[in-house]
Backbone as a ProteinNet text record, in pm:
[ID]
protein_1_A
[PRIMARY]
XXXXXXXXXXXXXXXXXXXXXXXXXXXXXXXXXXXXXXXXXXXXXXXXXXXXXXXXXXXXXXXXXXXXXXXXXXXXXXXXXXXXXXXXXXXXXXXXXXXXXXXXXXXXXXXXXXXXXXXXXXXXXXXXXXXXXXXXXXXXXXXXXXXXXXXXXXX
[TERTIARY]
-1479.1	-1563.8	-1675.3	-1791.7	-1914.4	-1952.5	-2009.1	-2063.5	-1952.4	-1857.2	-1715.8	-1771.8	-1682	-1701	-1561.4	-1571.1	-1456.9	-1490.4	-1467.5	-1473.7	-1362	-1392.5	-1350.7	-1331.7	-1257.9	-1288.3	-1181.6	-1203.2	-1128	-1148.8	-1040.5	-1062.6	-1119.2	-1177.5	-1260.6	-1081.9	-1012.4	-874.1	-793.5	-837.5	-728.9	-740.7	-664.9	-673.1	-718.8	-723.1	-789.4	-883.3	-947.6	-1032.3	-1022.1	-915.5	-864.6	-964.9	-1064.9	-1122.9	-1194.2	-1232.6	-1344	-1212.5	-1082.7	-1039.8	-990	-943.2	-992.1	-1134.9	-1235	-1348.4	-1377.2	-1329.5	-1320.6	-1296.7	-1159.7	-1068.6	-1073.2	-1134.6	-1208.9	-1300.5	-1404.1	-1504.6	-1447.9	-1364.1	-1317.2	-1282	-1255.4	-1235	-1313.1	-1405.8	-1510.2	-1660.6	-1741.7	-1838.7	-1950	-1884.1	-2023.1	-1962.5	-1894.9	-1803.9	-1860.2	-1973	-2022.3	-1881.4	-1914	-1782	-1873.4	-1811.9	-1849.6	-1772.6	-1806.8	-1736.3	-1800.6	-1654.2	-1691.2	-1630	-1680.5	-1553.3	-1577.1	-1407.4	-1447.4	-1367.8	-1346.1	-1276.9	-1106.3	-1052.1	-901.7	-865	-710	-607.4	-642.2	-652.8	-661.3	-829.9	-916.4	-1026.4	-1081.2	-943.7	-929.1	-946.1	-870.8	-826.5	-1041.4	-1098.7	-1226.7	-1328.6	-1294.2	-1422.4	-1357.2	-1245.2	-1182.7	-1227.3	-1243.8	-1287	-1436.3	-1508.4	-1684.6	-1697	-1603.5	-1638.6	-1623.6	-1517	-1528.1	-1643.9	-1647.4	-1736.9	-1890.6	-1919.3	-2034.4	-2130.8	-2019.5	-2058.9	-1999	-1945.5	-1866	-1766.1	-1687.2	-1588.9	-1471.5	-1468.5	-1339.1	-1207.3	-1198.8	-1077.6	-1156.4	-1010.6	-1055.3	-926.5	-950.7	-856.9	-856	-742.4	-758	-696.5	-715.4	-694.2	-679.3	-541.3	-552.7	-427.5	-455	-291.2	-245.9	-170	-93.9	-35.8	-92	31.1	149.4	208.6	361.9	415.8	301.8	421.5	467.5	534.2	561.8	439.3	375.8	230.8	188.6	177.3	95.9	135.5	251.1	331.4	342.1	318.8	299.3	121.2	42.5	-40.3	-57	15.6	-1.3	40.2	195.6	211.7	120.2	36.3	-21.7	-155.1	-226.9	-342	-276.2	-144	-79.1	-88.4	-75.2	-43.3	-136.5	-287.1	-419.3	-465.9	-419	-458.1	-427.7	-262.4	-190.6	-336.1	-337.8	-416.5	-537.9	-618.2	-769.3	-746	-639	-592.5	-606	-493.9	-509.1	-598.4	-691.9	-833.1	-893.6	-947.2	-1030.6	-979	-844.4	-783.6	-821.2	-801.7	-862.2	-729.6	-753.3	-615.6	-675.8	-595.5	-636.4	-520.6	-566.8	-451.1	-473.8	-328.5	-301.8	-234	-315.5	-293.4	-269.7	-137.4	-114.9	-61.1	-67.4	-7.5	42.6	154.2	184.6	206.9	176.6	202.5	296.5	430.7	540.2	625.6	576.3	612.2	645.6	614.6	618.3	611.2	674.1	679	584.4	477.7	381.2	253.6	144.1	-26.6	-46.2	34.6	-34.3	34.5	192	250.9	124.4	110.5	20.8	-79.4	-148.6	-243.1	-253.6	-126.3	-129.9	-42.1	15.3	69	-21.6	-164.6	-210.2	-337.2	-371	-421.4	-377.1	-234.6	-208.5	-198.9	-129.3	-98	-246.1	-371	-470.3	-505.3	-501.5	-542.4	-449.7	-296.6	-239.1	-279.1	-259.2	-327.2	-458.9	-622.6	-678.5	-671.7	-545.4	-531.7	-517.9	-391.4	-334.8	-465	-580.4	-672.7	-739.3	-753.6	-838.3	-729.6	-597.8	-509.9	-500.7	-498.1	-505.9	-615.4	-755	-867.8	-923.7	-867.5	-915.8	-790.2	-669.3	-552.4	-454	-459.8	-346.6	-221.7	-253.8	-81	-17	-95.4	-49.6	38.6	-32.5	21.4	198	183.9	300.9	384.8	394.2	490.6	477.9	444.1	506.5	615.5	666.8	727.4	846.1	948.7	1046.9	1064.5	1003.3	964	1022.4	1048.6	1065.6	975.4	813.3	683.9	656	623.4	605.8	475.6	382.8	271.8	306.1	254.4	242.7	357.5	452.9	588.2	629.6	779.5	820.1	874.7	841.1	856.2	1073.3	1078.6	1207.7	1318.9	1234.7	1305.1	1375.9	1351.3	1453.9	1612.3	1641.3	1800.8	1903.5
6362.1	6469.1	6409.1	6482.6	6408.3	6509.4	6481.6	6577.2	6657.6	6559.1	6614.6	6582.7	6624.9	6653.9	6628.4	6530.6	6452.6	6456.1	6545.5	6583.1	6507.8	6430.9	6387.4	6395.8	6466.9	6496.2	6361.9	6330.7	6271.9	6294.2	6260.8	6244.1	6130.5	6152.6	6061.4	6057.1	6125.2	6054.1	5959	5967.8	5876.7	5740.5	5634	5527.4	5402	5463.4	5395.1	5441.1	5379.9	5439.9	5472	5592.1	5608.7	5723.1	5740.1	5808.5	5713.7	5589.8	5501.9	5410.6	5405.6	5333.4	5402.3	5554	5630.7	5669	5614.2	5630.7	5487.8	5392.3	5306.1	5259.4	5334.2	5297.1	5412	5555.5	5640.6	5534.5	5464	5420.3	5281.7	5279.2	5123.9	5242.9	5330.4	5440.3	5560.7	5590	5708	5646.8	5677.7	5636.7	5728.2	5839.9	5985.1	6092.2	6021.7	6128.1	6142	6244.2	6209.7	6247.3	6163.2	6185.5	6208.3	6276.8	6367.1	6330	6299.2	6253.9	6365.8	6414	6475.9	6427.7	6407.4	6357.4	6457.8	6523	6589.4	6526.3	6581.2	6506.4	6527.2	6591.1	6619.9	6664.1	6660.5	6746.9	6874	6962.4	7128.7	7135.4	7060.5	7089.6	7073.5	7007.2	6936.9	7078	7173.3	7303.1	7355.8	7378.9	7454.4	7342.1	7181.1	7103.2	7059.9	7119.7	7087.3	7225.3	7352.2	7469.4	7444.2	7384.1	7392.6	7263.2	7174.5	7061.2	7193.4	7267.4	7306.1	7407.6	7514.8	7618.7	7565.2	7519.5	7477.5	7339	7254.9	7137.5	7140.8	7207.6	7262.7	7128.4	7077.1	7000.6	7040.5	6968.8	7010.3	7016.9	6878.7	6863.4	6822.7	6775.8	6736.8	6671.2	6545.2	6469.5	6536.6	6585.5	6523.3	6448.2	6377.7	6264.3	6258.1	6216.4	6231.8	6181.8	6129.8	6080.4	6141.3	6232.1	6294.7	6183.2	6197.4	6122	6153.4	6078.2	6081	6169	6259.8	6315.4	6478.6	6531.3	6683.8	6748.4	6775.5	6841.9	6827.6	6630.9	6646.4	6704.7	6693.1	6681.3	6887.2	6964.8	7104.2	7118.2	7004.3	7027.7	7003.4	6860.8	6855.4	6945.6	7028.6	7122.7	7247.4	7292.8	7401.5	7373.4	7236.9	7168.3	7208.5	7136	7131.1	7300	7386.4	7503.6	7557.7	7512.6	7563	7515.2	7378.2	7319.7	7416.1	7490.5	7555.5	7654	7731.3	7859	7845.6	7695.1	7709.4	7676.8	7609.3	7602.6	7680.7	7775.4	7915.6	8014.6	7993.1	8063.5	8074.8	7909.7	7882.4	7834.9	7833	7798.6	7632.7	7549.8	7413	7346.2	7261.3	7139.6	7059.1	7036.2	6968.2	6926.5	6749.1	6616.5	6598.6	6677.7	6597.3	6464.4	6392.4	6249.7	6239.6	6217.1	6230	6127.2	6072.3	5901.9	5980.8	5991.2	5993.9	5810.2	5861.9	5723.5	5633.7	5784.4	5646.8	5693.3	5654.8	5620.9	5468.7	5419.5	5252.4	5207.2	5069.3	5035.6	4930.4	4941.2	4841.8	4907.4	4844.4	4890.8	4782.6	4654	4613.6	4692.9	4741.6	4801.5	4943.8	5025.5	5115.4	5092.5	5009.2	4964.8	4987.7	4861.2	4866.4	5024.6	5071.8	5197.6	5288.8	5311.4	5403.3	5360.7	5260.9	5221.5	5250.9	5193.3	5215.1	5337.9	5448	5576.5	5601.5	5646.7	5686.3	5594.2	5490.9	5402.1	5513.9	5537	5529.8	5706.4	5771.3	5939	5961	5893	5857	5833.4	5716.8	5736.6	5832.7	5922.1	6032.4	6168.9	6119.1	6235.5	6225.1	6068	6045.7	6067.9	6045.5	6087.2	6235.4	6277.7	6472.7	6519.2	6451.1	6493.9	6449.5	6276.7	6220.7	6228.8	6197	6171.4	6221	6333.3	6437.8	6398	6375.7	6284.4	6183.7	6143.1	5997.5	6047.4	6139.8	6217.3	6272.2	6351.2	6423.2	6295.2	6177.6	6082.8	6013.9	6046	5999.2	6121.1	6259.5	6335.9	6259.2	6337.1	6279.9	6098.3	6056.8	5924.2	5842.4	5965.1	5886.8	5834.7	5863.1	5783.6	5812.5	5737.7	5719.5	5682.3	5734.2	5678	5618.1	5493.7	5397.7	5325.2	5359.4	5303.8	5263.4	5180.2	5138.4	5313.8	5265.7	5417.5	5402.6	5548.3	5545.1	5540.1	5570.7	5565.7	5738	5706.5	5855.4	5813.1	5950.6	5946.9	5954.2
-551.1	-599.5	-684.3	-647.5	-740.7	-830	-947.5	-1070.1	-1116.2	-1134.7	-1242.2	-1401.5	-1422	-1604.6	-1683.3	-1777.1	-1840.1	-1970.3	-2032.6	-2189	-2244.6	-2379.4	-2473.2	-2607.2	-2639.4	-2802.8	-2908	-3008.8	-3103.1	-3234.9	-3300.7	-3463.2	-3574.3	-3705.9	-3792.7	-3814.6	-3856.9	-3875.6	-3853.3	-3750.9	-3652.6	-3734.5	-3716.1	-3765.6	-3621.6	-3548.9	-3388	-3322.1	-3246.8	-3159.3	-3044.1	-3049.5	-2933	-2788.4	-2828	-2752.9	-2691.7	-2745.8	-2705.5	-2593.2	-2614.3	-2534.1	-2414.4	-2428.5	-2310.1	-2254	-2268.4	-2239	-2144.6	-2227.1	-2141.8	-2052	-2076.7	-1906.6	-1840.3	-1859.1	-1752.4	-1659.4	-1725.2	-1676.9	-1551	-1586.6	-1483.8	-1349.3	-1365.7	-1223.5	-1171.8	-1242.6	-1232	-1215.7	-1149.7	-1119	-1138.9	-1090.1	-1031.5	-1163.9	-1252.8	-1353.2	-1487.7	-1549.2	-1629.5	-1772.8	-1869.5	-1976.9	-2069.8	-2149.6	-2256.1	-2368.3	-2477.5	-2590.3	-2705.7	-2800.2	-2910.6	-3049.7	-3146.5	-3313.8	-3385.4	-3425.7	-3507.5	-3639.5	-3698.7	-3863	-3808.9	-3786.1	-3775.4	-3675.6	-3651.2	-3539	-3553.8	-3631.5	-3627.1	-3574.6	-3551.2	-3518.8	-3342.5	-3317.2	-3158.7	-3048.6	-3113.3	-3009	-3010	-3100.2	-3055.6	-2983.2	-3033.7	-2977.1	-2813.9	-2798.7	-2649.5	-2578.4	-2671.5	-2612	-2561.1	-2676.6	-2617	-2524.5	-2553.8	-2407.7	-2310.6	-2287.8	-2151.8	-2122.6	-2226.8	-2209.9	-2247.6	-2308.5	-2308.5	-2255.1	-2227.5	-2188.1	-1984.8	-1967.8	-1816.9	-1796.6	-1859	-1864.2	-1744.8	-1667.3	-1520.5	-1654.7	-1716.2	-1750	-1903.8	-2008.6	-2188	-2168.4	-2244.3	-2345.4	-2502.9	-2556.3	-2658.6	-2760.9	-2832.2	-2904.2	-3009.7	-3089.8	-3200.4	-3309.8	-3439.4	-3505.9	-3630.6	-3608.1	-3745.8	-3849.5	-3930.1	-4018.8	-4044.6	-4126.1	-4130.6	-4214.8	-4280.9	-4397	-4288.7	-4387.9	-4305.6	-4267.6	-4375.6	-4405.3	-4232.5	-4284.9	-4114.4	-3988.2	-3962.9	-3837.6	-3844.3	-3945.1	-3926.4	-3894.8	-3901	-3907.8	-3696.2	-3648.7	-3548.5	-3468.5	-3519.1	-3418.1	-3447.4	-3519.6	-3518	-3422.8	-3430.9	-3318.2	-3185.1	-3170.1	-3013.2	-2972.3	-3082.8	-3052.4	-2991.8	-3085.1	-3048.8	-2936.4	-2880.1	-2745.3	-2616.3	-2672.8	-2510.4	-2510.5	-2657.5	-2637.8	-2574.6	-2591.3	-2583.2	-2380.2	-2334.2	-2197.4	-2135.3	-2183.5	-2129.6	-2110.7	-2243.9	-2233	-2157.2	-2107.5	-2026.1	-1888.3	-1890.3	-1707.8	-1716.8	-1788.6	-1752.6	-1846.5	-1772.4	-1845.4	-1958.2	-2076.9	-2198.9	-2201.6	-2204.4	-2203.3	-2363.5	-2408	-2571.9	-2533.3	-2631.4	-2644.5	-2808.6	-2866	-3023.4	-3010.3	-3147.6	-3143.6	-3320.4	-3339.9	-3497.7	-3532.2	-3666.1	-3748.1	-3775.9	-3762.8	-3819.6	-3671.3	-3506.7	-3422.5	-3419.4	-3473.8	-3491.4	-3649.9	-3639.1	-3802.6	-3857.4	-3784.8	-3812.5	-3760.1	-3860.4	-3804.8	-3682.9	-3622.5	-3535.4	-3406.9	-3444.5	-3369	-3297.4	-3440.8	-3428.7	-3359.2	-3313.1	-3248.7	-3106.3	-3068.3	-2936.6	-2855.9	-2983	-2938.9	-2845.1	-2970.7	-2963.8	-2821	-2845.9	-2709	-2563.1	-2561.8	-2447.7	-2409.2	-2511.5	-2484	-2453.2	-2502.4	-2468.3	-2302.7	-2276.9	-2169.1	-2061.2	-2090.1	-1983.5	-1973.5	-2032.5	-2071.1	-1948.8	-1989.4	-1895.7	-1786.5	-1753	-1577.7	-1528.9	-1646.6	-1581.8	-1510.4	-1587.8	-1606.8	-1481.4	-1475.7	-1325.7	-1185	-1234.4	-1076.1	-1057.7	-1207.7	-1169.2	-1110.6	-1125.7	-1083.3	-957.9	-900.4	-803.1	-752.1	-767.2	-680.8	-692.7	-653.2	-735.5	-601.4	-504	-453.7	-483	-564.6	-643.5	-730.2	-809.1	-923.6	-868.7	-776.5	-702.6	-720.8	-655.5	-601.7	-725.1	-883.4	-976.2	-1047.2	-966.3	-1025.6	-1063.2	-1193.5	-1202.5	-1184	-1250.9	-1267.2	-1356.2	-1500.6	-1613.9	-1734.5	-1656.2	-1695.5	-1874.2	-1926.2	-2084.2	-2106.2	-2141.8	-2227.8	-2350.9	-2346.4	-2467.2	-2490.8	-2433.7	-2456.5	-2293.8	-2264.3	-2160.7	-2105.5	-1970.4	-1906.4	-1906.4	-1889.1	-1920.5	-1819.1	-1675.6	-1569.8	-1500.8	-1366.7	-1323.3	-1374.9	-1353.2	-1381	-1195.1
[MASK]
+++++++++++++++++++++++++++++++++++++++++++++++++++++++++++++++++++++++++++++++++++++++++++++++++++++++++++++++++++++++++++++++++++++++++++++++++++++++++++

């Protein structure tokens, strides 16, 4: 498909640059795909700048991106974002790939690093097989598949 639309939103929060490394590795597979990048300051701000990628910018699909910290606070803060993501989905009929990396998923900032990379890297593929290869997608059902971490395997 040519003149798709790959909206990106992320956070000044985050402690990575995780939109720039899904942006990146969009680009090693999209050619005719213009991407759209948005920053806003936080997780609770992800659900409206994933709404105007789509409605105003005509976004097929949105990443979005983003790292709660570790205290409670945050993690009520991420599920109330995740909450706002289903709603702004549903709104608009379009898929929004949360990509959350919390903080104390790992016990180290270099850990944190390559965490949050890969999860966004591998998130991205997912965005380009839903949009370019959605049988690819099918014949990874029931897989086991893990972003950022070792996939876990079928049962």
């Amino acid at each position: 498909m040519v003149n798709m639309r790959i909206g990106i939103c992320d956070t000044t929060f985050a402690r990575f640059d995780m939109g720039g490394a899904a942006e990146d590795e969009l680009k090693k597979y999209v050619y005719d795909t213009k991407i759209i990048r948005l920053t806003v300051p936080g997780i609770k701000d992800l659900p409206v700048a994933s709404k105007k990628l789509i409605e105003e910018e005509h976004c097929d699909i949105v990443m979005a991106l983003g790292m709660p910290g570790p205290q409670q606070k945050d993690k009520m803060c991420a599920h109330e974002a995740s909450t706002g993501l289903i709603r702004a989905q549903l709104m608009t009929n379009t898929h929004i790939i949360e990509v959350f990396v919390h903080e104390d998923e790992t016990d180290s900032d270099e850990e944190l690093k390559v965490l949050a990379d890969n999860r966004a890297r591998q998130h991205a593929q997912n965005v380009y097989k839903m949009m370019f290869r959605p049988k690819q997608m099918r014949k990874e059902a029931g897989q086991g598949k893990r972003e950022g971490f070792e996939d876990a395997g079928p049962v």
